Coordinates of N, CA, C and O in Angstrom, one line a residue:
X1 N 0.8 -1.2 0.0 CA 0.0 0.0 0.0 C 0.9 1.2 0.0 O 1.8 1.4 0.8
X2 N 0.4 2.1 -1.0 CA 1.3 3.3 -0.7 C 0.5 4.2 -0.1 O -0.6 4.0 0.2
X3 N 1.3 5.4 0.1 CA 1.1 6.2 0.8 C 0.6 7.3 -0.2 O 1.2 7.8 -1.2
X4 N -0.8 7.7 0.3 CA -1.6 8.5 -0.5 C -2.0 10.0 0.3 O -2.5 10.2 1.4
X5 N -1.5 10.8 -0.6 CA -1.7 12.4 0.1 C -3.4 12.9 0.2 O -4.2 12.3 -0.6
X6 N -4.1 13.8 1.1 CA -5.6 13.8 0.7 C -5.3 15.1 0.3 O -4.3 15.8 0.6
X7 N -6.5 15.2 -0.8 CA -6.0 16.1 -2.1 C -6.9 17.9 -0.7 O -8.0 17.7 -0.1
X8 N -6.5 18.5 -0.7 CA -7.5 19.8 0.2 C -8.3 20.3 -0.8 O -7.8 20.6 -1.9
X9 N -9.5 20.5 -0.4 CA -10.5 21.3 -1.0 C -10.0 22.6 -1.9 O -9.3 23.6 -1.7
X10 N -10.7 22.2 -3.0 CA -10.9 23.2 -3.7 C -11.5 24.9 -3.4 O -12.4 25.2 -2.7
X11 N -10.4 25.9 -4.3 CA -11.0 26.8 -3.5 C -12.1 27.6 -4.4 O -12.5 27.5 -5.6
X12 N -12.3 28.5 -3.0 CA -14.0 29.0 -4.2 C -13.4 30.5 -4.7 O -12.3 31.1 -4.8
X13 N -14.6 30.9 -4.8 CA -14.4 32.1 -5.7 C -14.7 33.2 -4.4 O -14.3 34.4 -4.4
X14 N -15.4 32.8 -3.6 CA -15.5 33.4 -2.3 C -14.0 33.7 -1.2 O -13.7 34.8 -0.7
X15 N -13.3 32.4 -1.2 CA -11.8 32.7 -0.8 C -10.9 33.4 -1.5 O -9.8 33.7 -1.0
X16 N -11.2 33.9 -3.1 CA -10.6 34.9 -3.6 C -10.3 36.0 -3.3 O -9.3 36.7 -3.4
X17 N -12.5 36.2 -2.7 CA -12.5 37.8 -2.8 C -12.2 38.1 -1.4 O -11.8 39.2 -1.2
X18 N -12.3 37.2 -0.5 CA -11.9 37.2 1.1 C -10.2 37.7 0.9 O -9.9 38.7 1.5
X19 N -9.2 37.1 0.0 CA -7.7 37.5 -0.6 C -7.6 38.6 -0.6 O -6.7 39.1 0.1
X20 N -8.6 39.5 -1.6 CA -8.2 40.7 -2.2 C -8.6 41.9 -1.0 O -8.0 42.9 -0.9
X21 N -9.6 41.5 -0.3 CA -10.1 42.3 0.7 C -8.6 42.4 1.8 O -8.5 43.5 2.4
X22 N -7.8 41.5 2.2 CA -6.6 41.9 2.7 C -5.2 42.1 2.2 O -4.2 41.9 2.9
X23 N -5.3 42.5 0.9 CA -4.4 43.7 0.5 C -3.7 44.6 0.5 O -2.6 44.8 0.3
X24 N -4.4 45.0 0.9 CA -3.9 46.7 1.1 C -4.6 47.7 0.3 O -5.4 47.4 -0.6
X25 N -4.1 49.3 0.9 CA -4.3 49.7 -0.4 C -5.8 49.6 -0.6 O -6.5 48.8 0.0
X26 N -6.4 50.7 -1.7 CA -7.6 50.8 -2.3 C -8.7 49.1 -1.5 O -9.4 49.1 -0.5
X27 N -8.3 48.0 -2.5 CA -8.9 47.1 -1.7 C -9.1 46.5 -0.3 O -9.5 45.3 0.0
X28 N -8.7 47.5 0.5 CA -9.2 47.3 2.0 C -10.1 47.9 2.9 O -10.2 47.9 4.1
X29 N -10.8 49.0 1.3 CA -12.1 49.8 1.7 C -13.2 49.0 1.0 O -14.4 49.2 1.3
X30 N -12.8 48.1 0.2 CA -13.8 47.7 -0.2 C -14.6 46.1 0.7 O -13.9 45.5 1.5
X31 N -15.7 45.8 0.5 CA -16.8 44.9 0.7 C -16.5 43.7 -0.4 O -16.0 43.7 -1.5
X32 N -17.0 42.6 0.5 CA -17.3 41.5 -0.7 C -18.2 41.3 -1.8 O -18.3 40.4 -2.7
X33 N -19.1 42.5 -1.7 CA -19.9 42.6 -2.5 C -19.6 43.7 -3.8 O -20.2 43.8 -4.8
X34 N -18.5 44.5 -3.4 CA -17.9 45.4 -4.4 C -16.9 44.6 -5.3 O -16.5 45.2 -6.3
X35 N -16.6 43.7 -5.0 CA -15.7 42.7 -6.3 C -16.4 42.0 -7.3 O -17.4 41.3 -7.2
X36 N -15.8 42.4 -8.3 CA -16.3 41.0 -9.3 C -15.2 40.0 -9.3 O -14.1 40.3 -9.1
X37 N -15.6 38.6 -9.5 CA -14.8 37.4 -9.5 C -15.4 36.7 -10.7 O -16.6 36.6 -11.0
X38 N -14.1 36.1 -11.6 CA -14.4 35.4 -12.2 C -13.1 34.1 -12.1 O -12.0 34.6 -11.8
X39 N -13.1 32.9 -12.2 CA -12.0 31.6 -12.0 C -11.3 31.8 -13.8 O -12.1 31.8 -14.8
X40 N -10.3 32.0 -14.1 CA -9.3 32.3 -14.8 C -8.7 30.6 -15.3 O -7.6 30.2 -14.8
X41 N -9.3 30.0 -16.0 CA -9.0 28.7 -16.6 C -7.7 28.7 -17.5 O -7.3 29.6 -18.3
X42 N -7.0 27.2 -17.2 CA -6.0 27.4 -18.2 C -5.0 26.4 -17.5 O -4.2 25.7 -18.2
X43 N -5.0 26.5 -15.9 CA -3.9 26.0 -15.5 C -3.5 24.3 -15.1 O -4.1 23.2 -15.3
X44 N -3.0 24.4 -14.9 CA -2.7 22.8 -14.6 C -2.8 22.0 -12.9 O -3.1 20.8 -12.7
X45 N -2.6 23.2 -12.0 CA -3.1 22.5 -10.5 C -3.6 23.1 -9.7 O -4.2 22.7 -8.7
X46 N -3.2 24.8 -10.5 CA -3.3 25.8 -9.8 C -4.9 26.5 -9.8 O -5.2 27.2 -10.8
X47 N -6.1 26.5 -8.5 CA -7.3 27.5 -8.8 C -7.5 28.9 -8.7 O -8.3 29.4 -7.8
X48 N -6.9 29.8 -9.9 CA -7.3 30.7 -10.0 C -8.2 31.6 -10.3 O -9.2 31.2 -10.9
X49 N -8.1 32.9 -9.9 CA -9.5 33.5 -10.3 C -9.1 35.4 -10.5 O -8.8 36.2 -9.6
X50 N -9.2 35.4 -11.1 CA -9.2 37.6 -11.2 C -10.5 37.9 -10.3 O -11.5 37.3 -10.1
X51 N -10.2 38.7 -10.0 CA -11.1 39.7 -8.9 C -10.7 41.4 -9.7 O -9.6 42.0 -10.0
X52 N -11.9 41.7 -9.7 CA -12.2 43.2 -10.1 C -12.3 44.1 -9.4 O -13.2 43.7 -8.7
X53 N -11.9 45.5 -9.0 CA -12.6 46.6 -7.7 C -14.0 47.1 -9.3 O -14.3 46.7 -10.4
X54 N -14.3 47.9 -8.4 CA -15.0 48.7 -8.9 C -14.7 50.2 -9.9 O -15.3 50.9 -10.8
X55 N -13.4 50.0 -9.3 CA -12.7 51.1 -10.0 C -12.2 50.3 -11.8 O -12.0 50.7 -12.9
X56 N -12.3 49.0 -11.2 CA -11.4 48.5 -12.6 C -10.1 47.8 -12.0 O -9.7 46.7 -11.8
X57 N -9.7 48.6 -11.9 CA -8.2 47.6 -10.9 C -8.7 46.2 -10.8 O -9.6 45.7 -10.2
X58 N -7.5 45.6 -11.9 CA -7.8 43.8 -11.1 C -6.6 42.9 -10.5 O -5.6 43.5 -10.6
X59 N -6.4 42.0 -10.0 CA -5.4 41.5 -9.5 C -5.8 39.4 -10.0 O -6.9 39.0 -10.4
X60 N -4.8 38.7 -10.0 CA -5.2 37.3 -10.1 C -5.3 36.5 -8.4 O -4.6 37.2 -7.7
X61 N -5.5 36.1 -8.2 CA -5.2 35.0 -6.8 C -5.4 33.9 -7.5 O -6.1 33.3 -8.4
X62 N -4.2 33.6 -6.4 CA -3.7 32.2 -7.1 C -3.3 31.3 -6.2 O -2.1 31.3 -5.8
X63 N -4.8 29.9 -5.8 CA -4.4 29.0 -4.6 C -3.3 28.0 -4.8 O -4.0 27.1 -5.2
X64 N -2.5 27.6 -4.8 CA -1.7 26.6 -5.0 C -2.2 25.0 -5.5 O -2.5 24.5 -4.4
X65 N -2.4 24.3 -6.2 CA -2.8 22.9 -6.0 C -1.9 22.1 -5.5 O -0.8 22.4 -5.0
X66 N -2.3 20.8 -5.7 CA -1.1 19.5 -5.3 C 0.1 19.4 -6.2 O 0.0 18.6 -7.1
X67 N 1.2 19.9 -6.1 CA 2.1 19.4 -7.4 C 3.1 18.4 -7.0 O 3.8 17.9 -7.9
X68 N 3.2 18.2 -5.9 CA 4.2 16.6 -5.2 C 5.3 18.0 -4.9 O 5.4 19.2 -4.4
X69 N 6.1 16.7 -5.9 CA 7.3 17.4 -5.4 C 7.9 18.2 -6.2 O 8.8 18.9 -5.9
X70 N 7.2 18.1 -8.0 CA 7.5 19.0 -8.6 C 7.9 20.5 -8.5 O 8.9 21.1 -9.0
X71 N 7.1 21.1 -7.9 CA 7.0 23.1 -7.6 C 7.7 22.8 -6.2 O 7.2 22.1 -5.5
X72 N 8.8 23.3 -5.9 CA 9.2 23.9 -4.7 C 8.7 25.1 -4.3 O 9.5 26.0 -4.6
X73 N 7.5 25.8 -3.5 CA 6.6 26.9 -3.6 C 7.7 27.7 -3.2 O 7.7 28.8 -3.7
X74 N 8.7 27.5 -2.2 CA 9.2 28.7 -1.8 C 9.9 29.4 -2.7 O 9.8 30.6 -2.8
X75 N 10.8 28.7 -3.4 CA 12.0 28.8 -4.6 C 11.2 29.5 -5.3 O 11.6 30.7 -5.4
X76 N 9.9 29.1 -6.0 CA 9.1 29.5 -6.6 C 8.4 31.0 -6.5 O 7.8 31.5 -7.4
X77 N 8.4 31.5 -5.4 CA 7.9 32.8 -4.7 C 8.8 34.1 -5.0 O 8.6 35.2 -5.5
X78 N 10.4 33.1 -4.2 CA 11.0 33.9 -4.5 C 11.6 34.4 -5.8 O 12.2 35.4 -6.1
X79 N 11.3 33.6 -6.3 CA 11.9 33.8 -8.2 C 10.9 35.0 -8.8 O 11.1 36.1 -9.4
X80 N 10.0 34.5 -8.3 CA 8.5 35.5 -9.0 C 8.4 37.2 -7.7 O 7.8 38.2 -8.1
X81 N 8.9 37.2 -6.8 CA 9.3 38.6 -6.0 C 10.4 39.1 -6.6 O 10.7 40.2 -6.3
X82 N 11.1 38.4 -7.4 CA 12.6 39.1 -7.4 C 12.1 39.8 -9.1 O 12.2 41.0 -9.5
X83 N 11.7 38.6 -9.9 CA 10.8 39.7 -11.1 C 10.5 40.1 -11.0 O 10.8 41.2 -11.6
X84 N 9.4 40.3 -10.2 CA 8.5 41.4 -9.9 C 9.4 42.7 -9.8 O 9.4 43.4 -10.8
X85 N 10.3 43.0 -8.7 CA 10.8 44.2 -8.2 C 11.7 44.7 -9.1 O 12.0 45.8 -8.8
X86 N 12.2 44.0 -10.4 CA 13.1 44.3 -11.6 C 12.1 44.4 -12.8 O 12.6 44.3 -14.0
X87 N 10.7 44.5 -12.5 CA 9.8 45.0 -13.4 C 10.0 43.9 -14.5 O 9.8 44.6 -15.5
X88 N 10.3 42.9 -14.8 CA 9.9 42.1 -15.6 C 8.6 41.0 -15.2 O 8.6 40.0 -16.0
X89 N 7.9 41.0 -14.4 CA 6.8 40.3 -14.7 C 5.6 41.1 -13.4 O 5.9 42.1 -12.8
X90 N 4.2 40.4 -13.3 CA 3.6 41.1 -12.6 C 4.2 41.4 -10.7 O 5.0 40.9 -10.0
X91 N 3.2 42.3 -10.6 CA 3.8 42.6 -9.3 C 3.6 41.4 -8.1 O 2.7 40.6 -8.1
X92 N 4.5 41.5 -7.3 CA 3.6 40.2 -5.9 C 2.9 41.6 -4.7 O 3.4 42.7 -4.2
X93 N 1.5 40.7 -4.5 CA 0.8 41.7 -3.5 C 1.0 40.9 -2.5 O 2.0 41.0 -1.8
X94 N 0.0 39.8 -2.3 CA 0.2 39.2 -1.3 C 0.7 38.0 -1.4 O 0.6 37.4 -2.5
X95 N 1.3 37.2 -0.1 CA 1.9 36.0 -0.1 C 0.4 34.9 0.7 O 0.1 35.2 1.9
X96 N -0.1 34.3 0.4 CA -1.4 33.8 1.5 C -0.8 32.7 2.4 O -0.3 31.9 1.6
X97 N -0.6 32.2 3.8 CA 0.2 31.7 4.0 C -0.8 30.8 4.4 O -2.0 31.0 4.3
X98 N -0.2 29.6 4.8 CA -0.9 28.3 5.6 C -2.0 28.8 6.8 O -3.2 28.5 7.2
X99 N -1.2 29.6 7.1 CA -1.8 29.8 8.5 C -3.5 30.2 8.3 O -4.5 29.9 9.0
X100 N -3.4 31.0 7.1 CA -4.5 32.1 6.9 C -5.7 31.3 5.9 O -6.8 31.8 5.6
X101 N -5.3 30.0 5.4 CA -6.6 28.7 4.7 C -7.6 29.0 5.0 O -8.4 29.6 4.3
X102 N -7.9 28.5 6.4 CA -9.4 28.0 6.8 C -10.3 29.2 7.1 O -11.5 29.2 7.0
X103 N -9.4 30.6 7.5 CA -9.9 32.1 7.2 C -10.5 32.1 6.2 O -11.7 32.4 6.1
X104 N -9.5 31.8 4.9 CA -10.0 32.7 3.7 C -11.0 31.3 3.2 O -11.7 31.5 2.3
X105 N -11.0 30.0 3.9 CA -12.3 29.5 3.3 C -13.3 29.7 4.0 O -14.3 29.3 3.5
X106 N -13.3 30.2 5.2 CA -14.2 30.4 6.1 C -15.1 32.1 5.5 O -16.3 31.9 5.1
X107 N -14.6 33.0 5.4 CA -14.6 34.0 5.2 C -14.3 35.1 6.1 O -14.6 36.3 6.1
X108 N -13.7 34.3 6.9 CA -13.2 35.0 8.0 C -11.6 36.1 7.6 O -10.5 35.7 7.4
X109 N -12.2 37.7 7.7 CA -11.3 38.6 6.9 C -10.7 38.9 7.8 O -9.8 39.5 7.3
X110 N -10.4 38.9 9.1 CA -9.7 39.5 10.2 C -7.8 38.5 10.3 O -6.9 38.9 11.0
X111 N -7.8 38.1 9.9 CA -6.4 37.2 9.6 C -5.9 38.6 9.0 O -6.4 39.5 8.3
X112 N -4.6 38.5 9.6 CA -3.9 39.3 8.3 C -2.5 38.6 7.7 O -1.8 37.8 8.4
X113 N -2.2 38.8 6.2 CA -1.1 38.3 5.8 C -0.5 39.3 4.7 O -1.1 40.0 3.8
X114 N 0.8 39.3 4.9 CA 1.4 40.4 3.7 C 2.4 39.4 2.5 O 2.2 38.3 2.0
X115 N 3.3 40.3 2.3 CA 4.3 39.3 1.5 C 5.9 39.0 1.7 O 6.9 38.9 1.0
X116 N 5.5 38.7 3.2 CA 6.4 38.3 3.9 C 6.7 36.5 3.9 O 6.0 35.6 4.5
X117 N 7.7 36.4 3.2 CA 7.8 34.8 2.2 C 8.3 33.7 3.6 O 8.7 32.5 3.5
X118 N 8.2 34.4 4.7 CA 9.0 33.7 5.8 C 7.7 33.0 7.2 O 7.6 32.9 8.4
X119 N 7.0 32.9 6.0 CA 5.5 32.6 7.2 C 5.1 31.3 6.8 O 3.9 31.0 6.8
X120 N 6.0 30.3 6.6 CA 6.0 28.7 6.5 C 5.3 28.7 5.2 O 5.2 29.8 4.6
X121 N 4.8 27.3 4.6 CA 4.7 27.1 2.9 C 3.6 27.7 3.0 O 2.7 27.6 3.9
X122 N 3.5 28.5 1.9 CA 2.2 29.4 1.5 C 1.1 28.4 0.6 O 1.5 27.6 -0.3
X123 N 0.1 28.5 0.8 CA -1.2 28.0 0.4 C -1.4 28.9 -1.7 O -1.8 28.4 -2.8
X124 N -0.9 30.2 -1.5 CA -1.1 30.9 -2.7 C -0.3 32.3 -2.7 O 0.6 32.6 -2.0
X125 N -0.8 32.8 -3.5 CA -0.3 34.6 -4.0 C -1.6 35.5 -4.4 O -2.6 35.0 -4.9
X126 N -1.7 36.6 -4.3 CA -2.0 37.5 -5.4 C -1.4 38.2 -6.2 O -0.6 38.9 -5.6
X127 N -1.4 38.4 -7.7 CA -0.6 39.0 -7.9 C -1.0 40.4 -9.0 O -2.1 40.3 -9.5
X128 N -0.6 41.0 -9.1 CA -1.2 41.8 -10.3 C -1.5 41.4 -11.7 O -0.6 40.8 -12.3
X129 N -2.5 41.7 -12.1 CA -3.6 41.2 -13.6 C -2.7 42.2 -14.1 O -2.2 43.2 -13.6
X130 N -2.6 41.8 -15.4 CA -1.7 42.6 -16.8 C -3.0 42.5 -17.6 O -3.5 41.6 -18.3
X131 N -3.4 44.1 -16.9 CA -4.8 44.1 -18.7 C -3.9 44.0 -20.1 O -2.7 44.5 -20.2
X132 N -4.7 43.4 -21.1 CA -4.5 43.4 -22.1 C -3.5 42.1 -22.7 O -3.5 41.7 -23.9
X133 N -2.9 41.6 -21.8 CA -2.0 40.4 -22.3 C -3.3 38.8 -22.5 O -4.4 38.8 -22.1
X134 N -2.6 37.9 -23.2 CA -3.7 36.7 -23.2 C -2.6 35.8 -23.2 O -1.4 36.3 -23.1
X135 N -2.9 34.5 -23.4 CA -2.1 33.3 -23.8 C -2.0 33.4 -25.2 O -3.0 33.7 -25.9
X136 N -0.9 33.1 -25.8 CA -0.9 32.6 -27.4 C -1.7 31.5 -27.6 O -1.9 30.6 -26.8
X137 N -2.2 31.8 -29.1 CA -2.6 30.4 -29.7 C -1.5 29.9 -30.6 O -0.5 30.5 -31.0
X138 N -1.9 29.0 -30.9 CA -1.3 28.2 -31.9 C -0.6 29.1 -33.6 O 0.4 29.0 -34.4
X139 N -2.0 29.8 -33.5 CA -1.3 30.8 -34.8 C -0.1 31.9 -34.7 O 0.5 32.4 -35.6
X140 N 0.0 32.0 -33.4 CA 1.1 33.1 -32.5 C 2.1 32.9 -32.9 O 2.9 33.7 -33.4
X141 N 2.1 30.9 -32.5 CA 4.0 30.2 -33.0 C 4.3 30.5 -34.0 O 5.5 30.4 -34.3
X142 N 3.5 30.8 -34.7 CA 3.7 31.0 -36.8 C 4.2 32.6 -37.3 O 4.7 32.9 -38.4
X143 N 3.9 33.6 -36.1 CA 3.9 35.0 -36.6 C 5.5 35.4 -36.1 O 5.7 35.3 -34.8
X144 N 6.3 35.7 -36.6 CA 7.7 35.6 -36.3 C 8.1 36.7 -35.8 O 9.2 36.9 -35.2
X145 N 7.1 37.8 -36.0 CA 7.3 38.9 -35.4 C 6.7 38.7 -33.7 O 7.4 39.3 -32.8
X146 N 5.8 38.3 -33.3 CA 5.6 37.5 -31.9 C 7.0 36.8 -31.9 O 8.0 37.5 -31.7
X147 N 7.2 35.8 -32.0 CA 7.9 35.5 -31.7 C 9.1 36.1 -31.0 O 9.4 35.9 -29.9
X148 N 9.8 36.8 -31.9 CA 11.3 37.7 -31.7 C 10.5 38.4 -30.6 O 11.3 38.5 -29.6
X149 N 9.2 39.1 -30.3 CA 9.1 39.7 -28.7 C 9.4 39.0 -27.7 O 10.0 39.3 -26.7
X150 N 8.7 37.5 -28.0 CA 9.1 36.2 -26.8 C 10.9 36.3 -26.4 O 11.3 36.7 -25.4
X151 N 11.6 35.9 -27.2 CA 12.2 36.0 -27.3 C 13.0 36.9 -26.8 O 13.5 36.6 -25.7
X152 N 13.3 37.7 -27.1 CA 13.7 39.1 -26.3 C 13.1 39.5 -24.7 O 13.6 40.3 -23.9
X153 N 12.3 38.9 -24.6 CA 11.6 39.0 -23.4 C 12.3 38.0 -22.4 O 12.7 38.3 -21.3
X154 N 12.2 36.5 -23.1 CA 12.9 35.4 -21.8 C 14.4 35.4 -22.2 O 15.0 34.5 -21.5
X155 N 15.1 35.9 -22.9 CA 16.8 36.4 -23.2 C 17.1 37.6 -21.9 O 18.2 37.8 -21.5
X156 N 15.9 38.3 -21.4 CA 16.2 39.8 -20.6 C 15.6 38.6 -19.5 O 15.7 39.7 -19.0
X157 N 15.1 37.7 -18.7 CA 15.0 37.3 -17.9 C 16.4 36.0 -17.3 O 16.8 35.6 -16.2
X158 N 16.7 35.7 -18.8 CA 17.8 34.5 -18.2 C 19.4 35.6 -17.8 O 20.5 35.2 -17.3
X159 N 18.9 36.8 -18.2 CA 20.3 38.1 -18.1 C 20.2 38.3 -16.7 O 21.3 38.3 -16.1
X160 N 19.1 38.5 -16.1 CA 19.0 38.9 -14.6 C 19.7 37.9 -13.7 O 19.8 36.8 -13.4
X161 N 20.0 39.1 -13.6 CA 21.3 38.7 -11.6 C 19.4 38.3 -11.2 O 18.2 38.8 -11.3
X162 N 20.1 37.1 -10.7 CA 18.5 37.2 -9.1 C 19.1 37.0 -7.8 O 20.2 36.5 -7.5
X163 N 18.5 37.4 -7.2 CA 19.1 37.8 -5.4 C 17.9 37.1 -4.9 O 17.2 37.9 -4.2
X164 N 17.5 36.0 -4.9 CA 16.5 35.6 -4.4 C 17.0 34.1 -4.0 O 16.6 33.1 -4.5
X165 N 17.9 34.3 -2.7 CA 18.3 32.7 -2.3 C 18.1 33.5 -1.3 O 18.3 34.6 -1.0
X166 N 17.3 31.9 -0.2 CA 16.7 32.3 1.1 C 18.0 32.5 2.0 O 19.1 32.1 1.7
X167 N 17.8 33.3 3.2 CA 18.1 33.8 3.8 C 18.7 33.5 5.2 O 19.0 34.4 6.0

């Protein structure tokens, strides 16, 4: 018999907006009823979802799924804080830590968490929505002028010094 992991509940679209409400910033005047939520399909373990203010401002949250042993989340955090602050990819708001789960599935908003990467394996992120970008299609790989932007894009990310070994 092996040894079988129990997979944790799926998260809702309600633990999203419970996420964005402890933010900071603009979204910590707002209610749960002033967000729009929608689940952001596409990924492979990960349950995400964009959340909207009212103003328009959106952000993604993003719960972690099961990935074994493949994703090291912390390595992974830190790689994606250190782009962030060298402006090549979106920003990190929040880090959601273990501690703060059964809150944000409960809807319990009084937990607080920032993006302090030192608060044991984190459960998820929020991170900043890039209006206007999408996923390529298939016809993308064919346009060579996409292309050469890709390109130049992950050439300026393999150039970066990263300073993102723990501490």
């Amino acid at each position: 018999h092996g040894s079988h992991r129990r997979m944790p509940p799926r998260w809702t679209e309600q633990a999203a907006i419970h996420a964005c409400l402890r933010i900071g910033g603009a979204w910590s005047k707002l209610t749960a009823a002033d967000v729009s939520v929608r689940p952001l399909t596409g990924g492979m373990s990960n349950d995400m979802f964009i959340c909207r203010s009212p103003g328009g401002k959106s952000v993604v949250v993003r719960f972690y799924g099961d990935q074994g042993d493949l994703v090291d989340k912390q390595k992974e955090l830190r790689v994606f804080g250190e782009l962030a602050r060298k402006n090549l990819g979106p920003k990190l708001l929040a880090v959601l830590p273990a501690t703060a789960a059964d809150a944000l599935r409960s809807g319990d908003i009084s937990c607080d968490f920032d993006i302090n990467l030192d608060q044991g394996e984190p459960v998820g992120r929020v991170e900043e929505f890039l209006e206007g970008w999408r996923t390529f299609t298939p016809a993308d790989y064919k346009d060579e002028k996409q292309l050469a932007a890709v390109a130049k894009l992950v050439g300026k990310w393999h150039c970066t010094d990263m300073e993102c070994t723990p501490k």
